[in-house]
PDB file of C-alpha atoms in Angstrom:
ATOM      1  CA  MET L  13      76.019 128.649  91.798  1.00  0.00           C
ATOM      2  CA  SER L  14      76.829 131.247  89.490  1.00  0.00           C
ATOM      3  CA  HIS L  15      77.275 135.192  89.909  1.00  0.00           C
ATOM      4  CA  THR L  16      73.658 135.727  89.023  1.00  0.00           C
ATOM      5  CA  LEU L  17      72.201 133.185  91.587  1.00  0.00           C
ATOM      6  CA  ALA L  18      74.732 134.940  93.897  1.00  0.00           C
ATOM      7  CA  THR L  19      72.812 138.234  93.569  1.00  0.00           C
ATOM      8  CA  ALA L  20      69.587 136.935  93.915  1.00  0.00           C
ATOM      9  CA  LEU L  21      70.341 135.013  97.438  1.00  0.00           C
ATOM     10  CA  VAL L  22      71.473 138.525  98.715  1.00  0.00           C
ATOM     11  CA  SER L  23      68.738 140.510  97.182  1.00  0.00           C
ATOM     12  CA  GLU L  24      65.754 138.277  97.533  1.00  0.00           C
ATOM     13  CA  PRO L  25      64.403 138.722 101.351  1.00  0.00           C
ATOM     14  CA  THR L  26      62.546 134.997 101.444  1.00  0.00           C
ATOM     15  CA  ALA L  27      65.619 133.211  99.582  1.00  0.00           C
ATOM     16  CA  LEU L  28      66.412 131.475 102.487  1.00  0.00           C
ATOM     17  CA  PRO L  29      65.189 131.256 105.898  1.00  0.00           C
ATOM     18  CA  PRO L  30      67.503 130.829 108.901  1.00  0.00           C
ATOM     19  CA  PHE L  31      69.211 127.384 109.215  1.00  0.00           C
ATOM     20  CA  THR L  32      67.924 124.702 111.911  1.00  0.00           C
ATOM     21  CA  PHE L  33      68.579 121.146 112.437  1.00  0.00           C
ATOM     22  CA  ALA L  34      65.197 120.607 110.622  1.00  0.00           C
ATOM     23  CA  ARG L  35      65.858 122.303 107.622  1.00  0.00           C
ATOM     24  CA  VAL L  36      68.362 119.495 106.386  1.00  0.00           C
ATOM     25  CA  PHE L  37      65.110 117.579 105.896  1.00  0.00           C
ATOM     26  CA  THR L  38      62.421 120.689 104.900  1.00  0.00           C
ATOM     27  CA  GLU L  39      64.665 122.175 102.149  1.00  0.00           C
ATOM     28  CA  TRP L  40      65.191 119.711  99.221  1.00  0.00           C
ATOM     29  CA  GLY L  41      65.736 120.918  96.015  1.00  0.00           C
ATOM     30  CA  LEU L  42      67.168 118.906  92.530  1.00  0.00           C
ATOM     31  CA  ASP L  43      70.549 119.157  91.129  1.00  0.00           C
ATOM     32  CA  PRO L  44      69.393 117.396  87.693  1.00  0.00           C
ATOM     33  CA  TYR L  45      73.017 116.309  86.975  1.00  0.00           C
ATOM     34  CA  LEU L  46      73.770 114.698  90.367  1.00  0.00           C
ATOM     35  CA  PHE L  47      70.372 113.245  90.435  1.00  0.00           C
ATOM     36  CA  ILE L  48      71.203 111.565  87.039  1.00  0.00           C
ATOM     37  CA  VAL L  49      74.570 110.167  88.422  1.00  0.00           C
ATOM     38  CA  THR L  50      72.846 108.939  91.487  1.00  0.00           C
ATOM     39  CA  VAL L  51      70.088 107.275  89.407  1.00  0.00           C
ATOM     40  CA  TRP L  52      72.322 105.684  87.128  1.00  0.00           C
ATOM     41  CA  VAL L  53      75.220 104.503  89.608  1.00  0.00           C
ATOM     42  CA  ALA L  54      72.481 103.013  92.138  1.00  0.00           C
ATOM     43  CA  GLY L  55      70.364 101.713  88.807  1.00  0.00           C
ATOM     44  CA  LEU L  56      73.250  99.722  87.166  1.00  0.00           C
ATOM     45  CA  TYR L  57      73.971  98.410  90.818  1.00  0.00           C
ATOM     46  CA  LEU L  58      70.516  96.995  91.357  1.00  0.00           C
ATOM     47  CA  TRP L  59      70.345  95.484  87.645  1.00  0.00           C
ATOM     48  CA  GLY L  60      73.413  93.762  88.107  1.00  0.00           C
ATOM     49  CA  VAL L  61      72.006  91.940  91.665  1.00  0.00           C
ATOM     50  CA  TYR L  62      68.803  91.558  89.567  1.00  0.00           C
ATOM     51  CA  ARG L  63      70.862  89.336  86.968  1.00  0.00           C
ATOM     52  CA  LEU L  64      72.518  87.566  89.297  1.00  0.00           C
ATOM     53  CA  ARG L  65      69.852  86.219  91.311  1.00  0.00           C
ATOM     54  CA  SER L  66      67.743  85.648  88.402  1.00  0.00           C
ATOM     55  CA  ARG L  67      70.284  82.885  87.430  1.00  0.00           C
ATOM     56  CA  GLY L  68      69.952  81.730  91.096  1.00  0.00           C
ATOM     57  CA  ASP L  69      73.309  82.949  92.567  1.00  0.00           C
ATOM     58  CA  ARG L  70      73.514  84.454  95.979  1.00  0.00           C
ATOM     59  CA  TRP L  71      74.512  88.128  96.791  1.00  0.00           C
ATOM     60  CA  PRO L  72      74.436  89.259 100.251  1.00  0.00           C
ATOM     61  CA  TRP L  73      71.411  92.008 100.966  1.00  0.00           C
ATOM     62  CA  ALA L  74      73.836  93.706 103.098  1.00  0.00           C
ATOM     63  CA  ARG L  75      76.311  94.788 100.229  1.00  0.00           C
ATOM     64  CA  THR L  76      73.179  95.973  98.119  1.00  0.00           C
ATOM     65  CA  GLY L  77      71.889  98.347 101.218  1.00  0.00           C
ATOM     66  CA  SER L  78      75.453  99.766 102.038  1.00  0.00           C
ATOM     67  CA  PHE L  79      76.144 100.608  98.044  1.00  0.00           C
ATOM     68  CA  VAL L  80      72.578 101.949  97.487  1.00  0.00           C
ATOM     69  CA  ILE L  81      70.928 103.242 100.511  1.00  0.00           C
ATOM     70  CA  LEU L  82      73.752 104.101 102.269  1.00  0.00           C
ATOM     71  CA  GLY L  83      76.510 105.055  99.530  1.00  0.00           C
ATOM     72  CA  MET L  84      74.271 106.504  97.139  1.00  0.00           C
ATOM     73  CA  GLY L  85      71.955 107.816  99.487  1.00  0.00           C
ATOM     74  CA  SER L  86      74.496 109.676 101.409  1.00  0.00           C
ATOM     75  CA  PHE L  87      75.378 111.463  98.150  1.00  0.00           C
ATOM     76  CA  TYR L  88      71.931 112.037  97.129  1.00  0.00           C
ATOM     77  CA  ALA L  89      71.120 113.624 100.480  1.00  0.00           C
ATOM     78  CA  ALA L  90      74.429 115.474 100.759  1.00  0.00           C
ATOM     79  CA  THR L  91      73.843 117.070  97.013  1.00  0.00           C
ATOM     80  CA  SER L  92      69.927 117.379  97.487  1.00  0.00           C
ATOM     81  CA  SER L  93      69.086 118.136 100.773  1.00  0.00           C
ATOM     82  CA  GLY L  94      69.166 121.010 103.172  1.00  0.00           C
ATOM     83  CA  LEU L  95      72.733 120.691 103.347  1.00  0.00           C
ATOM     84  CA  ALA L  96      72.865 121.436  99.650  1.00  0.00           C
ATOM     85  CA  ALA L  97      70.396 124.429 100.080  1.00  0.00           C
ATOM     86  CA  TYR L  98      73.046 126.137 102.729  1.00  0.00           C
ATOM     87  CA  ASP L  99      76.249 124.780 101.488  1.00  0.00           C
ATOM     88  CA  THR L 100      76.910 128.128  99.626  1.00  0.00           C
ATOM     89  CA  VAL L 101      75.340 130.289 102.748  1.00  0.00           C
ATOM     90  CA  LEU L 102      77.190 128.542 105.458  1.00  0.00           C
ATOM     91  CA  LEU L 103      81.077 127.158 105.488  1.00  0.00           C
ATOM     92  CA  SER L 104      79.908 125.232 108.540  1.00  0.00           C
ATOM     93  CA  VAL L 105      77.049 123.234 106.733  1.00  0.00           C
ATOM     94  CA  HIS L 106      79.247 122.942 103.620  1.00  0.00           C
ATOM     95  CA  MET L 107      82.129 121.190 106.266  1.00  0.00           C
ATOM     96  CA  ILE L 108      79.310 118.637 107.002  1.00  0.00           C
ATOM     97  CA  GLN L 109      78.387 117.780 103.458  1.00  0.00           C
ATOM     98  CA  HIS L 110      82.369 117.634 102.756  1.00  0.00           C
ATOM     99  CA  MET L 111      82.755 114.904 105.729  1.00  0.00           C
ATOM    100  CA  VAL L 112      79.560 113.030 103.917  1.00  0.00           C
ATOM    101  CA  LEU L 113      81.220 113.065 100.746  1.00  0.00           C
ATOM    102  CA  THR L 114      84.682 112.327 101.630  1.00  0.00           C
ATOM    103  CA  MET L 115      84.361 109.536 104.133  1.00  0.00           C
ATOM    104  CA  PHE L 116      80.885 108.538 104.681  1.00  0.00           C
ATOM    105  CA  THR L 117      79.537 107.863 101.028  1.00  0.00           C
ATOM    106  CA  PRO L 118      83.143 106.217 100.046  1.00  0.00           C
ATOM    107  CA  LEU L 119      83.040 104.034 102.790  1.00  0.00           C
ATOM    108  CA  PHE L 120      79.853 102.641 101.940  1.00  0.00           C
ATOM    109  CA  LEU L 121      80.406 102.350  98.514  1.00  0.00           C
ATOM    110  CA  ALA L 122      83.397 100.391  98.818  1.00  0.00           C
ATOM    111  CA  LEU L 123      81.677  97.694 101.460  1.00  0.00           C
ATOM    112  CA  GLY L 124      79.222  97.318  98.328  1.00  0.00           C
ATOM    113  CA  ALA L 125      81.882  95.500  96.384  1.00  0.00           C
ATOM    114  CA  PRO L 126      80.572  96.805  93.363  1.00  0.00           C
ATOM    115  CA  VAL L 127      83.523  95.377  91.123  1.00  0.00           C
ATOM    116  CA  THR L 128      83.086  92.140  92.415  1.00  0.00           C
ATOM    117  CA  LEU L 129      79.414  92.535  91.579  1.00  0.00           C
ATOM    118  CA  ALA L 130      80.411  93.442  87.753  1.00  0.00           C
ATOM    119  CA  LEU L 131      83.094  91.034  87.301  1.00  0.00           C
ATOM    120  CA  ARG L 132      80.034  88.221  88.022  1.00  0.00           C
ATOM    121  CA  VAL L 133      77.294  89.642  85.762  1.00  0.00           C
ATOM    122  CA  LEU L 134      79.309  91.601  82.867  1.00  0.00           C
ATOM    123  CA  PRO L 135      79.666  88.903  79.984  1.00  0.00           C
ATOM    124  CA  GLY L 136      83.011  88.170  78.019  1.00  0.00           C
ATOM    125  CA  THR L 137      84.140  91.107  76.356  1.00  0.00           C
ATOM    126  CA  PRO L 138      83.159  93.977  78.895  1.00  0.00           C
ATOM    127  CA  ARG L 139      84.510  91.885  81.985  1.00  0.00           C
ATOM    128  CA  GLY L 140      87.680  91.343  80.239  1.00  0.00           C
ATOM    129  CA  TRP L 141      87.815  95.159  79.481  1.00  0.00           C
ATOM    130  CA  LEU L 142      87.137  95.472  83.295  1.00  0.00           C
ATOM    131  CA  LEU L 143      89.803  93.336  83.954  1.00  0.00           C
ATOM    132  CA  ALA L 144      92.158  94.814  81.919  1.00  0.00           C
ATOM    133  CA  VAL L 145      91.367  98.259  83.882  1.00  0.00           C
ATOM    134  CA  LEU L 146      92.066  96.571  87.088  1.00  0.00           C
ATOM    135  CA  HIS L 147      95.361  95.336  85.756  1.00  0.00           C
ATOM    136  CA  SER L 148      96.656  98.422  84.142  1.00  0.00           C
ATOM    137  CA  LYS L 149      99.612 100.454  85.362  1.00  0.00           C
ATOM    138  CA  VAL L 150      97.628 103.353  85.773  1.00  0.00           C
ATOM    139  CA  ALA L 151      95.109 101.330  88.276  1.00  0.00           C
ATOM    140  CA  ARG L 152      98.230 100.193  89.938  1.00  0.00           C
ATOM    141  CA  VAL L 153      99.229 103.908  90.163  1.00  0.00           C
ATOM    142  CA  LEU L 154      95.813 105.552  91.424  1.00  0.00           C
ATOM    143  CA  THR L 155      95.888 102.956  94.216  1.00  0.00           C
ATOM    144  CA  PHE L 156      99.217 103.390  95.468  1.00  0.00           C
ATOM    145  CA  PRO L 157      98.862 103.675  99.169  1.00  0.00           C
ATOM    146  CA  PRO L 158     101.296 106.615  99.712  1.00  0.00           C
ATOM    147  CA  LEU L 159      99.420 108.449  96.942  1.00  0.00           C
ATOM    148  CA  THR L 160      95.953 108.039  97.944  1.00  0.00           C
ATOM    149  CA  LEU L 161      96.916 109.198 101.638  1.00  0.00           C
ATOM    150  CA  ALA L 162      98.515 112.148 100.052  1.00  0.00           C
ATOM    151  CA  LEU L 163      95.560 113.101  97.843  1.00  0.00           C
ATOM    152  CA  PHE L 164      93.170 112.130 101.007  1.00  0.00           C
ATOM    153  CA  VAL L 165      94.944 114.434 103.315  1.00  0.00           C
ATOM    154  CA  LEU L 166      96.230 117.223 100.948  1.00  0.00           C
ATOM    155  CA  SER L 167      92.726 118.203  98.891  1.00  0.00           C
ATOM    156  CA  PRO L 168      91.393 119.829 101.642  1.00  0.00           C
ATOM    157  CA  TRP L 169      94.070 121.966 102.334  1.00  0.00           C
ATOM    158  CA  ALA L 170      94.395 122.964  98.573  1.00  0.00           C
ATOM    159  CA  LEU L 171      90.710 123.448  98.890  1.00  0.00           C
ATOM    160  CA  TYR L 172      90.331 125.771 101.244  1.00  0.00           C
ATOM    161  CA  PHE L 173      93.805 127.768 101.268  1.00  0.00           C
ATOM    162  CA  SER L 174      93.488 128.476  97.341  1.00  0.00           C
ATOM    163  CA  GLY L 175      90.773 130.034  95.286  1.00  0.00           C
ATOM    164  CA  TRP L 176      89.381 126.670  94.466  1.00  0.00           C
ATOM    165  CA  TYR L 177      86.897 126.889  97.209  1.00  0.00           C
ATOM    166  CA  GLU L 178      85.220 130.531  96.368  1.00  0.00           C
ATOM    167  CA  ALA L 179      85.422 129.514  92.415  1.00  0.00           C
ATOM    168  CA  SER L 180      82.818 126.706  93.363  1.00  0.00           C
ATOM    169  CA  LEU L 181      80.797 129.075  95.519  1.00  0.00           C
ATOM    170  CA  ARG L 182      80.375 131.387  92.004  1.00  0.00           C
ATOM    171  CA  SER L 183      80.487 128.779  89.471  1.00  0.00           C
ATOM    172  CA  THR L 184      78.084 125.744  89.404  1.00  0.00           C
ATOM    173  CA  TYR L 185      79.909 123.685  87.360  1.00  0.00           C
ATOM    174  CA  VAL L 186      82.812 123.710  89.941  1.00  0.00           C
ATOM    175  CA  HIS L 187      80.393 123.341  92.613  1.00  0.00           C
ATOM    176  CA  GLU L 188      79.197 119.772  91.271  1.00  0.00           C
ATOM    177  CA  MET L 189      83.047 118.735  90.171  1.00  0.00           C
ATOM    178  CA  MET L 190      84.139 119.550  93.602  1.00  0.00           C
ATOM    179  CA  HIS L 191      81.193 117.051  95.445  1.00  0.00           C
ATOM    180  CA  VAL L 192      82.396 114.329  92.579  1.00  0.00           C
ATOM    181  CA  HIS L 193      86.101 115.190  93.249  1.00  0.00           C
ATOM    182  CA  LEU L 194      85.443 114.669  96.994  1.00  0.00           C
ATOM    183  CA  VAL L 195      83.680 111.343  96.305  1.00  0.00           C
ATOM    184  CA  LEU L 196      86.381 110.011  93.733  1.00  0.00           C
ATOM    185  CA  VAL L 197      89.366 111.155  96.156  1.00  0.00           C
ATOM    186  CA  GLY L 198      87.707 109.560  99.387  1.00  0.00           C
ATOM    187  CA  SER L 199      87.228 106.306  97.394  1.00  0.00           C
ATOM    188  CA  LEU L 200      90.770 106.032  95.778  1.00  0.00           C
ATOM    189  CA  PHE L 201      91.770 106.369  99.728  1.00  0.00           C
ATOM    190  CA  PHE L 202      89.259 103.773 101.301  1.00  0.00           C
ATOM    191  CA  TRP L 203      88.440 101.614  98.380  1.00  0.00           C
ATOM    192  CA  PRO L 204      91.895  99.395  98.966  1.00  0.00           C
ATOM    193  CA  LEU L 205      91.353  99.646 102.542  1.00  0.00           C
ATOM    194  CA  VAL L 206      88.221  98.266 103.526  1.00  0.00           C
ATOM    195  CA  GLY L 207      86.746  97.196 100.273  1.00  0.00           C
ATOM    196  CA  ILE L 208      86.125  93.334  99.172  1.00  0.00           C
ATOM    197  CA  ASP L 209      86.614  94.120  95.625  1.00  0.00           C
ATOM    198  CA  PRO L 210      89.743  92.944  94.021  1.00  0.00           C
ATOM    199  CA  VAL L 211      91.641  96.261  93.014  1.00  0.00           C
ATOM    200  CA  PRO L 212      94.948  96.725  93.074  1.00  0.00           C
ATOM    201  CA  GLY L 213      96.686  98.421  96.378  1.00  0.00           C
ATOM    202  CA  ARG L 214      95.768  95.959  99.244  1.00  0.00           C
ATOM    203  CA  VAL L 215      98.307  96.107 101.896  1.00  0.00           C
ATOM    204  CA  ALA L 216      98.310  93.917 105.111  1.00  0.00           C
ATOM    205  CA  TYR L 217      95.889  94.813 107.625  1.00  0.00           C
ATOM    206  CA  PRO L 218      98.497  96.327 109.895  1.00  0.00           C
ATOM    207  CA  PHE L 219      99.805  98.817 107.405  1.00  0.00           C
ATOM    208  CA  ARG L 220      95.941  99.583 106.413  1.00  0.00           C
ATOM    209  CA  MET L 221      95.146 100.547 110.558  1.00  0.00           C
ATOM    210  CA  LEU L 222      98.447 102.873 110.284  1.00  0.00           C
ATOM    211  CA  MET L 223      96.699 104.535 107.598  1.00  0.00           C
ATOM    212  CA  ILE L 224      93.585 104.972 109.255  1.00  0.00           C
ATOM    213  CA  LEU L 225      95.368 106.436 112.318  1.00  0.00           C
ATOM    214  CA  LEU L 226      98.024 108.818 110.113  1.00  0.00           C
ATOM    215  CA  THR L 227      94.731 110.716 108.830  1.00  0.00           C
ATOM    216  CA  LEU L 228      93.818 111.800 112.304  1.00  0.00           C
ATOM    217  CA  PRO L 229      96.371 114.731 113.178  1.00  0.00           C
ATOM    218  CA  PHE L 230      96.266 115.751 109.587  1.00  0.00           C
ATOM    219  CA  HIS L 231      92.261 116.216 110.001  1.00  0.00           C
ATOM    220  CA  ALA L 232      92.733 117.791 113.624  1.00  0.00           C
ATOM    221  CA  PHE L 233      95.605 119.795 112.404  1.00  0.00           C
ATOM    222  CA  LEU L 234      93.407 121.402 109.397  1.00  0.00           C
ATOM    223  CA  GLY L 235      90.288 121.694 111.678  1.00  0.00           C
ATOM    224  CA  VAL L 236      92.418 123.657 114.103  1.00  0.00           C
ATOM    225  CA  THR L 237      94.078 126.007 111.525  1.00  0.00           C
ATOM    226  CA  ILE L 238      90.855 126.706 110.234  1.00  0.00           C
ATOM    227  CA  MET L 239      89.484 127.765 113.494  1.00  0.00           C
ATOM    228  CA  ASP L 240      92.157 129.513 114.504  1.00  0.00           C
ATOM    229  CA  SER L 241      92.963 131.545 111.118  1.00  0.00           C
ATOM    230  CA  LYS L 242      93.205 135.069 110.868  1.00  0.00           C
ATOM    231  CA  GLN L 243      92.787 134.678 107.184  1.00  0.00           C
ATOM    232  CA  LEU L 244      88.592 133.977 106.467  1.00  0.00           C
ATOM    233  CA  ILE L 245      87.699 131.433 103.975  1.00  0.00           C
ATOM    234  CA  ALA L 246      85.572 133.085 100.476  1.00  0.00           C
ATOM    235  CA  GLU L 247      85.440 136.275 102.848  1.00  0.00           C
ATOM    236  CA  ASP L 248      84.093 138.403  99.556  1.00  0.00           C
ATOM    237  CA  TRP L 249      81.440 135.711  99.112  1.00  0.00           C
ATOM    238  CA  TYR L 250      80.044 135.641 102.312  1.00  0.00           C
ATOM    239  CA  ALA L 251      80.668 139.018 103.350  1.00  0.00           C
ATOM    240  CA  ALA L 252      78.639 140.049 100.370  1.00  0.00           C
ATOM    241  CA  LEU L 253      75.585 137.603 101.904  1.00  0.00           C
ATOM    242  CA  ARG L 254      75.711 139.253 105.317  1.00  0.00           C
ATOM    243  CA  ARG L 255      75.009 142.302 103.756  1.00  0.00           C
ATOM    244  CA  GLY L 256      71.958 141.162 102.408  1.00  0.00           C
ATOM    245  CA  PRO L 257      68.973 140.119 103.543  1.00  0.00           C
ATOM    246  CA  MET L 258      70.073 136.768 105.145  1.00  0.00           C
ATOM    247  CA  GLY L 259      72.697 139.305 106.849  1.00  0.00           C
ATOM    248  CA  SER L 260      69.696 139.359 109.816  1.00  0.00           C
ATOM    249  CA  TRP L 261      70.357 135.552 110.986  1.00  0.00           C
ATOM    250  CA  LEU L 262      73.755 134.781 109.374  1.00  0.00           C
ATOM    251  CA  PRO L 263      76.403 134.201 112.015  1.00  0.00           C
ATOM    252  CA  SER L 264      79.699 136.156 112.059  1.00  0.00           C
ATOM    253  CA  ILE L 265      81.976 134.814 109.132  1.00  0.00           C
ATOM    254  CA  ALA L 266      84.837 133.984 111.527  1.00  0.00           C
ATOM    255  CA  ALA L 267      82.033 132.440 114.095  1.00  0.00           C
ATOM    256  CA  ASP L 268      81.072 130.156 111.351  1.00  0.00           C
ATOM    257  CA  GLN L 269      84.543 129.523 110.005  1.00  0.00           C
ATOM    258  CA  HIS L 270      85.309 128.546 113.788  1.00  0.00           C
ATOM    259  CA  LEU L 271      82.441 126.272 113.753  1.00  0.00           C
ATOM    260  CA  ALA L 272      83.557 124.380 110.097  1.00  0.00           C
ATOM    261  CA  GLY L 273      87.012 123.845 111.685  1.00  0.00           C
ATOM    262  CA  GLY L 274      85.531 122.401 114.940  1.00  0.00           C
ATOM    263  CA  ILE L 275      83.226 120.251 112.656  1.00  0.00           C
ATOM    264  CA  LEU L 276      86.271 118.969 109.966  1.00  0.00           C
ATOM    265  CA  TRP L 277      87.850 117.949 113.251  1.00  0.00           C
ATOM    266  CA  GLY L 278      85.683 116.129 115.468  1.00  0.00           C
ATOM    267  CA  ALA L 279      83.869 114.497 112.370  1.00  0.00           C
ATOM    268  CA  GLY L 280      87.636 113.310 111.125  1.00  0.00           C
ATOM    269  CA  ASP L 281      87.929 111.975 114.344  1.00  0.00           C
ATOM    270  CA  LEU L 282      84.607 109.838 114.671  1.00  0.00           C
ATOM    271  CA  VAL L 283      84.687 108.750 111.332  1.00  0.00           C
ATOM    272  CA  GLY L 284      88.129 107.731 111.718  1.00  0.00           C
ATOM    273  CA  LEU L 285      87.193 105.920 114.788  1.00  0.00           C
ATOM    274  CA  LEU L 286      84.294 104.151 112.919  1.00  0.00           C
ATOM    275  CA  LEU L 287      86.921 103.017 110.010  1.00  0.00           C
ATOM    276  CA  PHE L 288      89.227 101.453 112.648  1.00  0.00           C
ATOM    277  CA  LEU L 289      86.482  99.625 113.876  1.00  0.00           C
ATOM    278  CA  VAL L 290      85.414  98.379 110.571  1.00  0.00           C
ATOM    279  CA  LEU L 291      88.755  97.610 109.520  1.00  0.00           C
ATOM    280  CA  PHE L 292      89.597  96.071 113.154  1.00  0.00           C
ATOM    281  CA  SER L 293      86.486  93.317 112.563  1.00  0.00           C
ATOM    282  CA  GLN L 294      87.246  92.702 108.753  1.00  0.00           C
ATOM    283  CA  TRP L 295      91.027  91.786 110.199  1.00  0.00           C
ATOM    284  CA  VAL L 296      89.284  89.519 113.192  1.00  0.00           C
ATOM    285  CA  ARG L 297      86.937  87.995 110.342  1.00  0.00           C
ATOM    286  CA  ALA L 298      89.810  87.185 108.032  1.00  0.00           C
ATOM    287  CA  SER L 299      91.881  85.739 110.780  1.00  0.00           C
ATOM    288  CA  MET L 300      89.423  83.691 111.710  1.00  0.00           C
ATOM    289  CA  GLN L 301      88.433  82.436 107.851  1.00  0.00           C
ATOM    290  CA  GLU L 302      92.100  81.830 107.592  1.00  0.00           C
ATOM    291  CA  ALA L 303      92.148  79.597 110.756  1.00  0.00           C
ATOM    292  CA  LYS L 304      89.514  77.743 109.681  1.00  0.00           C
ATOM    293  CA  ARG L 305      91.269  76.941 106.011  1.00  0.00           C
ATOM    294  CA  GLU L 306      94.398  76.068 108.085  1.00  0.00           C
ATOM    295  CA  ASP L 307      92.734  73.650 110.221  1.00  0.00           C
ATOM    296  CA  ARG L 308      91.209  71.882 107.167  1.00  0.00           C
ATOM    297  CA  ARG L 309      94.678  71.338 105.878  1.00  0.00           C
ATOM    298  CA  LEU L 310      96.389  70.206 108.614  1.00  0.00           C
ATOM    299  CA  ASP L 311      93.234  67.676 109.083  1.00  0.00           C
ATOM    300  CA  LEU L 312      93.582  66.773 105.330  1.00  0.00           C
ATOM    301  CA  LEU L 313      97.289  66.091 105.809  1.00  0.00           C
ATOM    302  CA  GLU L 314      96.690  64.037 108.878  1.00  0.00           C
ATOM    303  CA  ARG L 315      94.045  61.796 107.026  1.00  0.00           C
ATOM    304  CA  ARG L 316      96.680  61.312 104.431  1.00  0.00           C
ATOM    305  CA  ASP L 317      99.586  60.319 106.572  1.00  0.00           C
ATOM    306  CA  ALA L 318      96.693  58.089 108.643  1.00  0.00           C
ATOM    307  CA  ALA L 319      96.178  56.497 105.260  1.00  0.00           C
ATOM    308  CA  ALA L 320      99.896  56.150 104.372  1.00  0.00           C
ATOM    309  CA  ARG L 321     100.655  54.509 107.470  1.00  0.00           C
ATOM    310  CA  ARG L 322      97.729  52.260 107.139  1.00  0.00           C
ATOM    311  CA  ASN L 323      98.932  51.178 103.640  1.00  0.00           C
ATOM    312  CA  SER L 324     102.595  50.638 105.018  1.00  0.00           C
ATOM    313  CA  ALA L 325     101.532  48.731 107.776  1.00  0.00           C
ATOM    314  CA  HIS L 326      99.199  46.107 105.494  1.00  0.00           C
ATOM    315  CA  PRO L 327     101.100  46.567 102.149  1.00  0.00           C
ATOM    316  CA  GLY L 328      98.990  43.448 100.674  1.00  0.00           C
ATOM    317  CA  ALA L 329      95.581  44.799 101.744  1.00  0.00           C
TER     318      ALA L 329
END
């Protein structure tokens, strides 16, 4: 949001009504750039599904729903609904948006397996380019688990305890790039962990679950730090809003920041538990599939041994 728009918010009595839960669903707007990103990404995915099905190949509807409805749908909702309308007015509302973009959206984008879809529908040359990217050193570095974990847990500290967050309040461009950054960092962390695409950085399931568990204390510590911090985040910005017409219903900066820290703490634990359950179910499913493959292998060996014994017993048969 630009400084001019910030002034308009402060001076215009009807700029925004008091925030309620219902406002999330009634105060819709349109961010043209992020809307275009949403339409293009979801459209390309649906085009890929159409191409695949038109030639008779199957593609699970659950993956399509995960990517388009839950993944890109949550991205659109977070950047166009009442969350976007109030995300520069209340830190607590921004924190809900932050958690959606960092954890919820990347999780369901990864479960949609877009890379697998692309590999199945792209023609020879573009498919070769994609494979080259997946096998590149850059991809291996960006999906290196310790690095993705560090980016995931340290980015919020850099956002809220530097000038970055307040800059996002004063600049539309920085604000939009922050949204994209949150999704990208979340995707780099979650894609190798819960996704089913053939991306670098895949590790064994016990280590994946350990990485999810490691995020919990970091989210808790950051949430408590924000709740108890004497330093008010973007104090000048929020103080200016409270001197305007919205000051009649806005909570104190400290109270809103305390609520925001609690949301970060609680939501981080809840989503972490969800991810832990997703990983556990994937692990169980993978173990069952591996057991079936091993049973088939042993059955094949047993049949071969039986055939060899019959041949040795009746060499002239």
